[in-house]
Amino acid sequence: MYYEIEKQFEINRDNENAIKMANYMRDKFKFYGIPTPKRRSIYKDFLKTEKSKKAINWEFLDKCYKSDYREFQYLVIDYLSNMQEYVKYEDIPQIKNYIKAKQWWDTIDGIDAIIGKISLTDDRVNGLMLEWSKDDDFWIRRIAIDHQLSRKEKTNTKLLEQIIINNFGSDEFFINKAIGWSLREYSKYNKKWVQDFMDKYKDKMTKLSITEGSKYL
């Protein structure tokens, strides 16, 4: 199936748009230049068929992730999102291989939602996220910080607080942005908690995190 999708990607290639997409991602990756709605329509039926099998084809996903073209990494994220009910805690080491490869915010932010949904049904993820929040790889830490995004009343605030504390003192843009983003999203549900958090730790937070986190306060 990989080669059938590759063929369709080639047929729908838009070289002009590919240049724009690559530039937007700082020329880190090659693109076919296919807009998201069109890209997803190409493999929509394939994902339906895969879901009916109730099993994840890791061999296929590995092949996609090795592609030089970014659309194939997006396919992996769409595939796992589509198969979310079959993605288990035991699959996280395999997913971590994707996290460590071809790293940039677009795939990282797609994967953190997948990890986050696993944690809703398996408490073991909580401990793992605490470990990840201290990882040498800041992209791993970013996933730990943001894996509870948009969870509202299901947010584990004790976990969120400790993960953020573990990342104080970082000068990495993508970490400080993630801290602010996580607080901003939770403030939509619980402004008081976020305000109290920021009052308590404002001297340890960067200006970026404070600006992002206080957007809706």
mmCIF file of C-alpha atoms in Angstrom:
data_model
loop_
_atom_site.group_PDB
_atom_site.id
_atom_site.type_symbol
_atom_site.label_atom_id
_atom_site.label_comp_id
_atom_site.label_asym_id
_atom_site.label_seq_id
_atom_site.Cartn_x
_atom_site.Cartn_y
_atom_site.Cartn_z
ATOM 1 C CA MET A 1 0.000 0.000 0.000
ATOM 2 C CA TYR A 2 2.933 2.313 0.620
ATOM 3 C CA TYR A 3 3.774 2.440 -3.073
ATOM 4 C CA GLU A 4 0.165 3.067 -4.078
ATOM 5 C CA ILE A 5 0.040 6.068 -1.764
ATOM 6 C CA GLU A 6 3.436 7.216 -2.983
ATOM 7 C CA LYS A 7 2.117 7.056 -6.545
ATOM 8 C CA GLN A 8 -0.881 9.211 -5.630
ATOM 9 C CA PHE A 9 1.335 11.683 -3.829
ATOM 10 C CA GLU A 10 3.454 11.962 -6.969
ATOM 11 C CA ILE A 11 0.382 12.446 -9.165
ATOM 12 C CA ASN A 12 -0.839 15.236 -6.898
ATOM 13 C CA ARG A 13 2.544 16.896 -6.494
ATOM 14 C CA ASP A 14 2.510 20.696 -6.542
ATOM 15 C CA ASN A 15 6.084 21.882 -6.899
ATOM 16 C CA GLU A 16 5.284 25.544 -6.283
ATOM 17 C CA ASN A 17 3.430 24.775 -3.071
ATOM 18 C CA ALA A 18 6.145 22.289 -2.077
ATOM 19 C CA ILE A 19 8.669 25.125 -2.041
ATOM 20 C CA LYS A 20 6.386 27.229 0.157
ATOM 21 C CA MET A 21 5.775 24.357 2.569
ATOM 22 C CA ALA A 22 9.470 23.583 2.796
ATOM 23 C CA ASN A 23 10.288 27.229 3.438
ATOM 24 C CA TYR A 24 7.693 27.357 6.217
ATOM 25 C CA MET A 25 9.479 24.439 7.860
ATOM 26 C CA ARG A 26 12.825 26.190 7.431
ATOM 27 C CA ASP A 27 13.771 23.841 4.589
ATOM 28 C CA LYS A 28 14.272 20.942 6.976
ATOM 29 C CA PHE A 29 12.156 18.546 4.885
ATOM 30 C CA LYS A 30 11.081 17.814 1.328
ATOM 31 C CA PHE A 31 7.401 18.130 0.421
ATOM 32 C CA TYR A 32 5.143 17.023 -2.380
ATOM 33 C CA GLY A 33 3.257 20.269 -1.795
ATOM 34 C CA ILE A 34 -0.116 18.602 -1.188
ATOM 35 C CA PRO A 35 -2.579 20.592 0.977
ATOM 36 C CA THR A 36 -3.803 18.762 4.084
ATOM 37 C CA PRO A 37 -7.419 18.123 2.916
ATOM 38 C CA LYS A 38 -6.208 16.673 -0.386
ATOM 39 C CA ARG A 39 -3.486 14.621 1.281
ATOM 40 C CA ARG A 40 -5.948 13.075 3.708
ATOM 41 C CA SER A 41 -8.430 12.326 0.946
ATOM 42 C CA ILE A 42 -5.754 10.272 -0.822
ATOM 43 C CA TYR A 43 -5.496 7.759 2.032
ATOM 44 C CA LYS A 44 -8.940 8.134 3.591
ATOM 45 C CA ASP A 45 -10.211 4.774 2.334
ATOM 46 C CA PHE A 46 -6.955 3.097 3.275
ATOM 47 C CA LEU A 47 -7.309 4.266 6.882
ATOM 48 C CA LYS A 48 -10.863 2.939 7.004
ATOM 49 C CA THR A 49 -9.664 -0.449 5.836
ATOM 50 C CA GLU A 50 -6.824 -0.443 8.353
ATOM 51 C CA LYS A 51 -9.177 0.348 11.205
ATOM 52 C CA SER A 52 -11.325 -2.632 10.319
ATOM 53 C CA LYS A 53 -8.263 -4.855 10.846
ATOM 54 C CA LYS A 54 -7.996 -3.682 14.485
ATOM 55 C CA ALA A 55 -4.213 -4.000 14.432
ATOM 56 C CA ILE A 56 -1.455 -1.491 13.767
ATOM 57 C CA ASN A 57 0.836 -2.146 10.825
ATOM 58 C CA TRP A 58 4.123 -0.943 12.302
ATOM 59 C CA GLU A 59 6.103 -2.160 9.300
ATOM 60 C CA PHE A 60 4.092 0.171 7.070
ATOM 61 C CA LEU A 61 4.497 3.079 9.503
ATOM 62 C CA ASP A 62 8.244 2.516 9.765
ATOM 63 C CA LYS A 63 8.533 2.698 5.996
ATOM 64 C CA CYS A 64 6.501 5.914 5.922
ATOM 65 C CA TYR A 65 8.639 7.523 8.587
ATOM 66 C CA LYS A 66 11.807 6.775 6.662
ATOM 67 C CA SER A 67 10.544 8.701 3.651
ATOM 68 C CA ASP A 68 12.267 11.966 2.797
ATOM 69 C CA TYR A 69 8.880 13.525 2.153
ATOM 70 C CA ARG A 70 7.119 15.120 5.104
ATOM 71 C CA GLU A 71 3.662 14.093 3.930
ATOM 72 C CA PHE A 72 4.526 10.503 4.859
ATOM 73 C CA GLN A 73 5.283 11.495 8.450
ATOM 74 C CA TYR A 74 1.932 13.284 8.559
ATOM 75 C CA LEU A 75 0.352 10.069 7.313
ATOM 76 C CA VAL A 76 1.874 8.199 10.272
ATOM 77 C CA ILE A 77 0.292 10.650 12.710
ATOM 78 C CA ASP A 78 -3.086 10.461 10.959
ATOM 79 C CA TYR A 79 -2.850 6.671 10.952
ATOM 80 C CA LEU A 80 -2.141 6.471 14.691
ATOM 81 C CA SER A 81 -4.884 8.996 15.451
ATOM 82 C CA ASN A 82 -7.294 6.930 13.378
ATOM 83 C CA MET A 83 -6.211 3.782 15.240
ATOM 84 C CA GLN A 84 -6.062 5.455 18.654
ATOM 85 C CA GLU A 85 -8.194 2.821 20.391
ATOM 86 C CA TYR A 86 -5.620 0.188 19.446
ATOM 87 C CA VAL A 87 -2.568 2.215 20.489
ATOM 88 C CA LYS A 88 -1.401 0.970 23.888
ATOM 89 C CA TYR A 89 1.195 1.883 26.509
ATOM 90 C CA GLU A 90 3.391 -0.933 25.215
ATOM 91 C CA ASP A 91 3.522 0.839 21.836
ATOM 92 C CA ILE A 92 5.125 3.982 23.232
ATOM 93 C CA PRO A 93 8.732 2.776 22.683
ATOM 94 C CA GLN A 94 7.892 2.314 19.005
ATOM 95 C CA ILE A 95 6.295 5.760 18.857
ATOM 96 C CA LYS A 96 9.343 7.201 20.588
ATOM 97 C CA ASN A 97 11.400 6.077 17.577
ATOM 98 C CA TYR A 98 9.289 8.456 15.492
ATOM 99 C CA ILE A 99 9.679 11.217 18.065
ATOM 100 C CA LYS A 100 13.450 10.906 17.841
ATOM 101 C CA ALA A 101 13.518 10.956 14.033
ATOM 102 C CA LYS A 102 13.045 13.956 11.721
ATOM 103 C CA GLN A 103 12.234 16.183 14.697
ATOM 104 C CA TRP A 104 10.323 19.422 14.347
ATOM 105 C CA TRP A 105 7.289 20.983 16.027
ATOM 106 C CA ASP A 106 4.751 19.798 13.431
ATOM 107 C CA THR A 107 5.168 16.071 14.062
ATOM 108 C CA ILE A 108 5.989 16.500 17.759
ATOM 109 C CA ASP A 109 2.725 18.341 18.384
ATOM 110 C CA GLY A 110 0.829 15.683 16.470
ATOM 111 C CA ILE A 111 2.364 12.877 18.485
ATOM 112 C CA ASP A 112 1.797 14.509 21.881
ATOM 113 C CA ALA A 113 -1.969 14.206 21.359
ATOM 114 C CA ILE A 114 -1.583 10.482 20.684
ATOM 115 C CA ILE A 115 0.489 9.987 23.848
ATOM 116 C CA GLY A 116 -2.004 12.073 25.783
ATOM 117 C CA LYS A 117 -4.924 9.881 24.790
ATOM 118 C CA ILE A 118 -3.071 6.753 25.867
ATOM 119 C CA SER A 119 -2.645 8.326 29.308
ATOM 120 C CA LEU A 120 -6.416 8.711 29.671
ATOM 121 C CA THR A 121 -6.761 4.943 29.887
ATOM 122 C CA ASP A 122 -3.395 3.937 31.352
ATOM 123 C CA ASP A 123 -1.992 5.616 34.470
ATOM 124 C CA ARG A 124 1.475 4.275 33.718
ATOM 125 C CA VAL A 125 1.883 7.125 31.270
ATOM 126 C CA ASN A 126 1.915 9.609 34.172
ATOM 127 C CA GLY A 127 5.172 8.259 35.543
ATOM 128 C CA LEU A 128 6.645 8.052 32.071
ATOM 129 C CA MET A 129 5.780 11.696 31.396
ATOM 130 C CA LEU A 130 7.588 12.700 34.583
ATOM 131 C CA GLU A 131 10.651 10.862 33.260
ATOM 132 C CA TRP A 132 10.272 12.477 29.843
ATOM 133 C CA SER A 133 9.981 15.926 31.459
ATOM 134 C CA LYS A 134 13.644 15.601 32.478
ATOM 135 C CA ASP A 135 14.940 14.047 29.251
ATOM 136 C CA ASP A 136 18.016 15.492 27.543
ATOM 137 C CA ASP A 137 15.998 15.801 24.320
ATOM 138 C CA PHE A 138 13.878 18.935 24.585
ATOM 139 C CA TRP A 139 11.368 17.564 22.047
ATOM 140 C CA ILE A 140 10.678 14.684 24.431
ATOM 141 C CA ARG A 141 10.213 17.229 27.220
ATOM 142 C CA ARG A 142 7.853 19.254 25.039
ATOM 143 C CA ILE A 143 5.609 16.224 24.614
ATOM 144 C CA ALA A 144 5.563 15.710 28.385
ATOM 145 C CA ILE A 145 4.565 19.338 28.932
ATOM 146 C CA ASP A 146 1.803 19.398 26.328
ATOM 147 C CA HIS A 147 0.394 15.867 26.403
ATOM 148 C CA GLN A 148 -2.571 17.036 28.510
ATOM 149 C CA LEU A 149 -3.625 19.876 26.208
ATOM 150 C CA SER A 150 -7.386 20.558 26.029
ATOM 151 C CA ARG A 151 -8.162 17.975 28.690
ATOM 152 C CA LYS A 152 -10.189 20.420 30.821
ATOM 153 C CA GLU A 153 -11.577 18.712 33.938
ATOM 154 C CA LYS A 154 -9.530 15.588 33.213
ATOM 155 C CA THR A 155 -6.266 17.499 33.586
ATOM 156 C CA ASN A 156 -3.960 16.058 36.230
ATOM 157 C CA THR A 157 -2.871 19.393 37.695
ATOM 158 C CA LYS A 158 -0.387 17.866 40.128
ATOM 159 C CA LEU A 159 1.355 16.162 37.216
ATOM 160 C CA LEU A 160 1.200 19.283 35.050
ATOM 161 C CA GLU A 161 2.720 21.404 37.811
ATOM 162 C CA GLN A 162 5.635 19.036 38.418
ATOM 163 C CA ILE A 163 6.386 18.643 34.727
ATOM 164 C CA ILE A 164 6.511 22.407 34.267
ATOM 165 C CA ILE A 165 8.674 22.849 37.368
ATOM 166 C CA ASN A 166 11.085 20.290 35.922
ATOM 167 C CA ASN A 167 11.518 22.574 32.927
ATOM 168 C CA PHE A 168 12.104 25.877 34.681
ATOM 169 C CA GLY A 169 15.418 27.455 33.771
ATOM 170 C CA SER A 170 15.397 26.329 30.154
ATOM 171 C CA ASP A 171 16.392 28.805 27.470
ATOM 172 C CA GLU A 172 14.874 26.652 24.740
ATOM 173 C CA PHE A 173 12.128 28.515 22.861
ATOM 174 C CA PHE A 174 10.060 25.392 22.188
ATOM 175 C CA ILE A 175 10.057 24.484 25.886
ATOM 176 C CA ASN A 176 9.080 27.901 27.186
ATOM 177 C CA LYS A 177 6.451 28.202 24.484
ATOM 178 C CA ALA A 178 5.073 24.792 25.486
ATOM 179 C CA ILE A 179 4.862 25.817 29.143
ATOM 180 C CA GLY A 180 2.863 28.888 28.209
ATOM 181 C CA TRP A 181 0.709 26.917 25.797
ATOM 182 C CA SER A 182 -0.192 24.285 28.396
ATOM 183 C CA LEU A 183 -1.146 26.955 30.936
ATOM 184 C CA ARG A 184 -3.074 28.987 28.380
ATOM 185 C CA GLU A 185 -5.161 26.005 27.308
ATOM 186 C CA TYR A 186 -5.962 24.976 30.878
ATOM 187 C CA SER A 187 -6.879 28.568 31.774
ATOM 188 C CA LYS A 188 -9.835 28.258 29.393
ATOM 189 C CA TYR A 189 -11.261 25.781 31.909
ATOM 190 C CA ASN A 190 -9.716 26.837 35.227
ATOM 191 C CA LYS A 191 -8.453 30.425 35.301
ATOM 192 C CA LYS A 192 -7.947 30.417 39.057
ATOM 193 C CA TRP A 193 -5.564 27.462 39.040
ATOM 194 C CA VAL A 194 -3.467 28.973 36.285
ATOM 195 C CA GLN A 195 -3.415 32.409 37.922
ATOM 196 C CA ASP A 196 -2.394 30.895 41.248
ATOM 197 C CA PHE A 197 0.318 28.877 39.494
ATOM 198 C CA MET A 198 1.708 31.925 37.744
ATOM 199 C CA ASP A 199 1.620 34.018 40.919
ATOM 200 C CA LYS A 200 3.503 31.269 42.740
ATOM 201 C CA TYR A 201 6.184 30.682 40.109
ATOM 202 C CA LYS A 202 6.368 33.984 38.205
ATOM 203 C CA ASP A 203 9.956 34.566 39.318
ATOM 204 C CA LYS A 204 10.993 31.257 37.753
ATOM 205 C CA MET A 205 9.065 31.608 34.503
ATOM 206 C CA THR A 206 10.332 33.224 31.323
ATOM 207 C CA LYS A 207 8.608 36.217 29.801
ATOM 208 C CA LEU A 208 7.496 34.038 26.887
ATOM 209 C CA SER A 209 5.819 31.497 29.167
ATOM 210 C CA ILE A 210 4.094 34.232 31.170
ATOM 211 C CA THR A 211 2.866 36.029 28.043
ATOM 212 C CA GLU A 212 1.498 32.820 26.523
ATOM 213 C CA GLY A 213 0.060 31.482 29.763
ATOM 214 C CA SER A 214 -1.764 34.666 30.724
ATOM 215 C CA LYS A 215 -3.425 35.253 27.358
ATOM 216 C CA TYR A 216 -6.922 34.370 28.613
ATOM 217 C CA LEU A 217 -6.555 35.510 32.213
#
